[in-house]
Amino acid sequence: MVEIKSGALLGAHGRYQGMVIFQKGKKTYGRALPSYDGNADSPSRKVQNARLAAAVTHYQTIKETFLYHAWRMEATRREVISGYNLFLKENIKAYNTDYTVGDFRLLTLIPGALQVPFRMQQQEAPAGVLSITWEASPWVSRQRNKDTFMLAVIYDDEPFRVEIIENTGITRLDGTATIPLAKAGAGKAHVYAFFTNEARDAFTNNVYFNVKLE
């Protein structure tokens, strides 16, 4: 993808000489159209297609939550075409070739530019309880210390469903969080912890933890 800064194509949209021209904000970009691929049925292409299908399935789940807006805003900040494209780029390697999640640690469910607290670590806790501590920083701006602690959770029996735990009552200044997790039929929870501001238009990147439920 290239930015078009001058010439007849500036401000245009559509196809032109093997490119698609589009607008993002006040800028004009051109992207090469895919050429014919004679290896569409090759093993490597089938692997990529399987991973892509799994990633798209997960993105559709994300679209049902406010996390969709986090991806859209981060794409705008990075000047990427869309939140959808950014999600695929960041997560494609997390999926297996059999349409499953291969490594939950490689998944990013929430992207953002806010700083993750220092020393954010999981502590020992009973089964079914997530206990996290981080370095509370009173010298950080008052507004940042109001950032709310939230979780996005994937249970191992429903790997393509994301549950948001948002009303925790915990802020960045607290320095600790203890959250019970439970779901009938699930043995493990994959947890993506993050912070968001009061307006929910700025986020930290998520930090991954896992919790044994039984």
Coordinates of N, CA, C and O in Angstrom, one line a residue, residues 80-177:
V80 N -3.8 2.1 9.0 CA -4.1 0.8 8.3 C -5.5 0.9 7.7 O -6.4 1.7 8.2
I81 N -5.8 0.1 6.7 CA -7.1 0.2 5.9 C -8.3 0.1 6.9 O -9.2 0.9 6.8
S82 N -8.3 -0.9 7.7 CA -9.5 -1.1 8.6 C -9.1 -1.9 9.8 O -8.0 -2.5 9.9
G83 N -10.0 -1.9 10.8 CA -9.8 -2.8 12.0 C -9.7 -4.2 11.6 O -9.0 -5.0 12.2
Y84 N -10.5 -4.6 10.6 CA -10.6 -6.0 10.2 C -9.2 -6.4 9.6 O -8.7 -7.5 10.0
N85 N -8.6 -5.6 8.8 CA -7.3 -5.9 8.2 C -6.2 -6.0 9.3 O -5.4 -6.8 9.3
L86 N -6.3 -5.1 10.3 CA -5.3 -5.1 11.4 C -5.5 -6.3 12.3 O -4.5 -6.9 12.7
F87 N -6.7 -6.7 12.5 CA -7.0 -7.9 13.3 C -6.4 -9.1 12.7 O -5.7 -9.9 13.3
L88 N -6.6 -9.3 11.4 CA -6.0 -10.4 10.7 C -4.5 -10.4 10.7 O -3.9 -11.4 10.9
K89 N -3.9 -9.2 10.4 CA -2.5 -9.1 10.4 C -1.9 -9.5 11.8 O -0.9 -10.2 11.8
E90 N -2.5 -9.0 12.9 CA -1.9 -9.3 14.2 C -2.1 -10.7 14.7 O -1.4 -11.2 15.5
N91 N -3.2 -11.4 14.2 CA -3.6 -12.6 14.8 C -3.5 -13.9 13.9 O -3.6 -15.0 14.4
I92 N -3.1 -13.8 12.7 CA -3.2 -14.9 11.8 C -2.3 -16.1 12.2 O -2.7 -17.3 12.1
K93 N -1.2 -15.8 12.9 CA -0.3 -16.8 13.3 C -0.8 -17.6 14.6 O -0.2 -18.6 14.9
A94 N -1.8 -17.1 15.2 CA -2.3 -17.8 16.4 C -3.2 -19.0 16.1 O -3.4 -19.8 17.0
Y95 N -3.5 -19.2 14.8 CA -4.5 -20.2 14.4 C -3.8 -21.4 13.8 O -2.7 -21.3 13.1
N96 N -4.4 -22.6 14.0 CA -3.9 -23.8 13.4 C -4.4 -24.0 12.0 O -5.3 -23.3 11.5
T97 N -4.0 -25.1 11.4 CA -4.4 -25.4 10.0 C -5.7 -26.2 10.0 O -6.2 -26.4 8.9
D98 N -6.3 -26.5 11.1 CA -7.5 -27.2 11.2 C -8.7 -26.3 11.7 O -9.6 -26.8 12.3
Y99 N -8.6 -25.0 11.4 CA -9.6 -24.0 11.8 C -9.8 -23.9 13.3 O -10.9 -23.6 13.8
T100 N -8.7 -24.1 14.1 CA -8.8 -23.9 15.5 C -7.7 -22.9 15.9 O -6.8 -22.5 15.2
V101 N -7.8 -22.5 17.2 CA -6.8 -21.6 17.8 C -5.6 -22.5 18.2 O -5.8 -23.4 19.0
G102 N -4.5 -22.2 17.7 CA -3.3 -23.0 18.0 C -2.6 -22.5 19.3 O -2.1 -23.3 20.1
D103 N -2.5 -21.2 19.5 CA -1.8 -20.7 20.6 C -2.5 -19.4 21.1 O -2.4 -18.4 20.5
F104 N -3.3 -19.5 22.2 CA -4.0 -18.4 22.7 C -3.1 -17.3 23.2 O -3.5 -16.1 23.2
R105 N -1.9 -17.6 23.5 CA -0.9 -16.6 23.9 C -0.6 -15.6 22.8 O -0.2 -14.5 23.0
L106 N -0.8 -16.0 21.5 CA -0.4 -15.2 20.4 C -1.6 -14.3 20.0 O -1.4 -13.5 19.1
L107 N -2.8 -14.5 20.6 CA -3.9 -13.7 20.2 C -3.9 -12.3 20.8 O -3.5 -12.2 22.0
T108 N -4.2 -11.3 20.1 CA -4.4 -10.0 20.6 C -5.9 -9.7 20.4 O -6.4 -9.7 19.3
L109 N -6.6 -9.5 21.5 CA -8.1 -9.2 21.4 C -8.3 -7.7 21.5 O -9.3 -7.2 21.0
I110 N -7.4 -7.0 22.2 CA -7.6 -5.6 22.4 C -6.2 -4.9 22.1 O -5.3 -5.1 22.8
P111 N -6.2 -4.0 21.1 CA -5.0 -3.2 20.8 C -5.2 -1.8 21.3 O -6.3 -1.4 21.5
G112 N -4.1 -1.2 21.6 CA -4.2 0.2 22.0 C -2.9 0.9 22.3 O -1.9 0.2 22.3
A113 N -3.0 2.2 22.5 CA -1.8 3.0 22.7 C -1.5 3.4 24.1 O -0.4 3.9 24.4
L114 N -2.5 3.2 25.0 CA -2.2 3.5 26.4 C -1.2 2.6 27.0 O -1.1 1.4 26.6
Q115 N -0.4 3.1 28.0 CA 0.6 2.3 28.6 C 0.1 1.2 29.5 O -0.8 1.5 30.4
V116 N 0.6 0.0 29.3 CA 0.3 -1.1 30.3 C 1.0 -0.9 31.6 O 2.2 -0.5 31.6
P117 N 0.4 -1.1 32.7 CA 1.1 -0.9 34.0 C 2.3 -1.8 34.1 O 2.3 -2.9 33.6
F118 N 3.3 -1.3 34.8 CA 4.5 -2.0 35.0 C 4.3 -3.2 36.0 O 3.4 -3.2 36.9
R119 N 5.0 -4.3 35.7 CA 5.0 -5.5 36.6 C 3.6 -6.1 36.8 O 3.2 -6.4 37.9
M120 N 2.9 -6.2 35.7 CA 1.5 -6.8 35.7 C 1.7 -8.3 35.7 O 2.1 -8.9 34.7
Q121 N 1.4 -8.9 36.8 CA 1.8 -10.4 37.0 C 0.6 -11.1 37.7 O -0.1 -10.6 38.5
Q122 N 0.5 -12.4 37.3 CA -0.5 -13.3 37.9 C 0.0 -13.8 39.2 O 1.2 -14.2 39.3
Q123 N -0.8 -13.9 40.2 CA -0.5 -14.4 41.5 C -1.1 -15.8 41.8 O -2.1 -16.1 41.1
E124 N -0.6 -16.5 42.7 CA -1.2 -17.8 43.0 C -2.6 -17.5 43.6 O -2.9 -16.6 44.4
A125 N -3.6 -18.4 43.2 CA -5.0 -18.3 43.6 C -5.7 -19.6 43.5 O -5.2 -20.5 42.8
P126 N -6.8 -19.8 44.2 CA -7.5 -21.1 44.0 C -8.0 -21.2 42.6 O -8.1 -20.3 41.8
A127 N -8.4 -22.5 42.3 CA -8.9 -22.8 40.9 C -10.2 -21.9 40.7 O -11.0 -21.7 41.6
G128 N -10.3 -21.3 39.5 CA -11.4 -20.5 39.2 C -11.3 -19.1 39.6 O -12.3 -18.3 39.5
V129 N -10.1 -18.7 40.1 CA -9.9 -17.3 40.5 C -8.7 -16.7 39.8 O -7.6 -17.3 39.8
L130 N -8.9 -15.5 39.2 CA -7.8 -14.8 38.6 C -7.3 -13.7 39.5 O -8.1 -12.9 40.0
S131 N -6.0 -13.8 39.9 CA -5.5 -12.8 40.8 C -4.3 -12.1 40.1 O -3.3 -12.8 39.7
I132 N -4.3 -10.8 39.9 CA -3.3 -10.1 39.2 C -2.9 -8.9 40.1 O -3.7 -8.3 40.7
T133 N -1.6 -8.6 40.1 CA -1.1 -7.4 40.7 C -0.3 -6.6 39.6 O 0.2 -7.2 38.7
W134 N -0.2 -5.3 39.9 CA 0.6 -4.5 39.0 C 1.1 -3.3 39.8 O 0.7 -3.1 41.0
E135 N 2.1 -2.6 39.3 CA 2.7 -1.5 40.0 C 1.7 -0.2 39.9 O 1.6 0.4 38.8
A136 N 1.1 0.1 41.0 CA 0.3 1.3 41.1 C 1.2 2.5 41.1 O 2.2 2.6 41.8
S137 N 0.9 3.5 40.3 CA 1.8 4.7 40.2 C 1.0 6.0 40.5 O 0.4 6.6 39.6
P138 N 1.0 6.4 41.8 CA 0.3 7.6 42.1 C 0.7 8.8 41.4 O 0.0 9.8 41.3
W139 N 2.0 8.8 40.9 CA 2.5 10.0 40.2 C 2.0 10.1 38.7 O 2.2 11.1 38.1
V140 N 1.4 9.0 38.2 CA 0.8 9.1 36.9 C -0.4 10.1 37.0 O -1.0 10.3 38.0
S141 N -0.8 10.7 35.8 CA -1.8 11.7 35.8 C -3.1 11.1 36.5 O -3.4 9.9 36.4
R142 N -3.8 12.0 37.1 CA -5.1 11.7 37.8 C -6.0 11.0 36.8 O -6.7 10.0 37.2
Q143 N -6.1 11.5 35.6 CA -7.0 10.9 34.6 C -6.6 9.5 34.2 O -7.5 8.6 34.1
R144 N -5.3 9.2 34.1 CA -4.9 7.8 33.8 C -5.1 6.9 34.9 O -5.5 5.7 34.7
N145 N -5.0 7.3 36.1 CA -5.3 6.5 37.3 C -6.7 6.1 37.4 O -7.0 5.1 38.2
K146 N -7.6 6.8 36.7 CA -9.0 6.4 36.7 C -9.3 5.3 35.6 O -10.5 4.8 35.5
D147 N -8.3 4.9 34.8 CA -8.5 3.9 33.8 C -9.1 2.7 34.4 O -8.7 2.2 35.5
T148 N -10.1 2.1 33.8 CA -10.8 0.9 34.3 C -10.2 -0.4 33.9 O -9.8 -0.6 32.7
F149 N -10.1 -1.3 34.8 CA -9.6 -2.7 34.5 C -10.7 -3.5 34.0 O -11.8 -3.6 34.6
M150 N -10.5 -4.2 32.9 CA -11.5 -5.1 32.2 C -10.8 -6.4 31.8 O -9.6 -6.4 31.7
L151 N -11.6 -7.3 31.4 CA -11.2 -8.6 30.9 C -12.0 -9.0 29.7 O -13.2 -8.8 29.6
A152 N -11.3 -9.6 28.8 CA -11.9 -10.4 27.7 C -11.5 -11.8 27.9 O -10.3 -12.2 28.1
V153 N -12.5 -12.7 28.0 CA -12.3 -14.1 28.4 C -12.8 -15.1 27.3 O -13.9 -14.9 26.8
I154 N -11.9 -16.1 27.0 CA -12.3 -17.2 26.1 C -12.2 -18.4 26.9 O -11.1 -18.8 27.5
Y155 N -13.3 -19.2 27.1 CA -13.3 -20.5 27.8 C -13.0 -21.6 26.8 O -13.4 -21.5 25.6
D156 N -12.2 -22.6 27.2 CA -11.7 -23.6 26.3 C -12.8 -24.4 25.6 O -12.5 -25.0 24.6
D157 N -14.0 -24.5 26.2 CA -15.0 -25.3 25.5 C -15.7 -24.5 24.4 O -16.5 -25.0 23.6
E158 N -15.5 -23.2 24.3 CA -16.1 -22.3 23.3 C -15.0 -21.3 22.8 O -15.0 -20.1 23.1
P159 N -14.0 -21.8 22.1 CA -12.8 -21.0 21.7 C -13.1 -19.8 20.8 O -12.2 -19.0 20.7
F160 N -14.3 -19.8 20.2 CA -14.5 -18.6 19.3 C -15.6 -17.7 19.9 O -16.2 -16.9 19.2
R161 N -15.8 -17.8 21.2 CA -16.7 -16.8 21.8 C -15.9 -16.0 22.8 O -15.2 -16.5 23.6
V162 N -16.1 -14.7 22.8 CA -15.4 -13.8 23.7 C -16.4 -13.2 24.7 O -17.4 -12.6 24.3
E163 N -16.1 -13.3 26.0 CA -16.9 -12.7 27.0 C -16.2 -11.6 27.6 O -15.0 -11.7 28.0
I164 N -16.9 -10.4 27.7 CA -16.3 -9.2 28.3 C -16.8 -9.1 29.7 O -18.0 -9.1 30.0
I165 N -15.8 -8.9 30.6 CA -16.1 -8.6 32.0 C -15.7 -7.1 32.2 O -14.5 -6.8 32.3
E166 N -16.7 -6.2 32.3 CA -16.3 -4.8 32.3 C -16.6 -4.0 33.6 O -15.9 -3.0 33.9
N167 N -17.6 -4.4 34.3 CA -18.0 -3.7 35.5 C -17.2 -4.2 36.7 O -17.8 -4.7 37.7
T168 N -15.9 -4.1 36.7 CA -15.1 -4.7 37.8 C -15.0 -3.7 39.0 O -14.7 -4.2 40.1
G169 N -15.2 -2.4 38.8 CA -15.0 -1.5 39.8 C -13.5 -1.3 40.2 O -13.2 -0.7 41.2
I170 N -12.6 -1.8 39.4 CA -11.2 -1.7 39.7 C -10.5 -0.7 38.7 O -10.8 -0.7 37.5
T171 N -9.6 0.1 39.2 CA -8.9 1.1 38.4 C -7.4 0.8 38.4 O -6.9 0.0 39.2
R172 N -6.7 1.5 37.6 CA -5.3 1.4 37.5 C -4.6 1.7 38.8 O -3.6 1.1 39.1
L173 N -5.1 2.6 39.6 CA -4.5 3.0 40.8 C -4.6 1.9 41.9 O -3.7 1.9 42.8
D174 N -5.5 1.0 41.8 CA -5.7 0.0 42.8 C -4.5 -1.0 42.9 O -4.2 -1.5 44.0
G175 N -3.9 -1.3 41.8 CA -2.7 -2.2 41.8 C -3.0 -3.6 42.0 O -2.0 -4.4 42.0
T176 N -4.2 -4.0 42.1 CA -4.5 -5.5 42.3 C -6.0 -5.7 41.8 O -6.8 -4.9 41.8
A177 N -6.2 -7.0 41.3 CA -7.5 -7.4 40.9 C -7.7 -8.9 41.2 O -6.8 -9.7 41.0

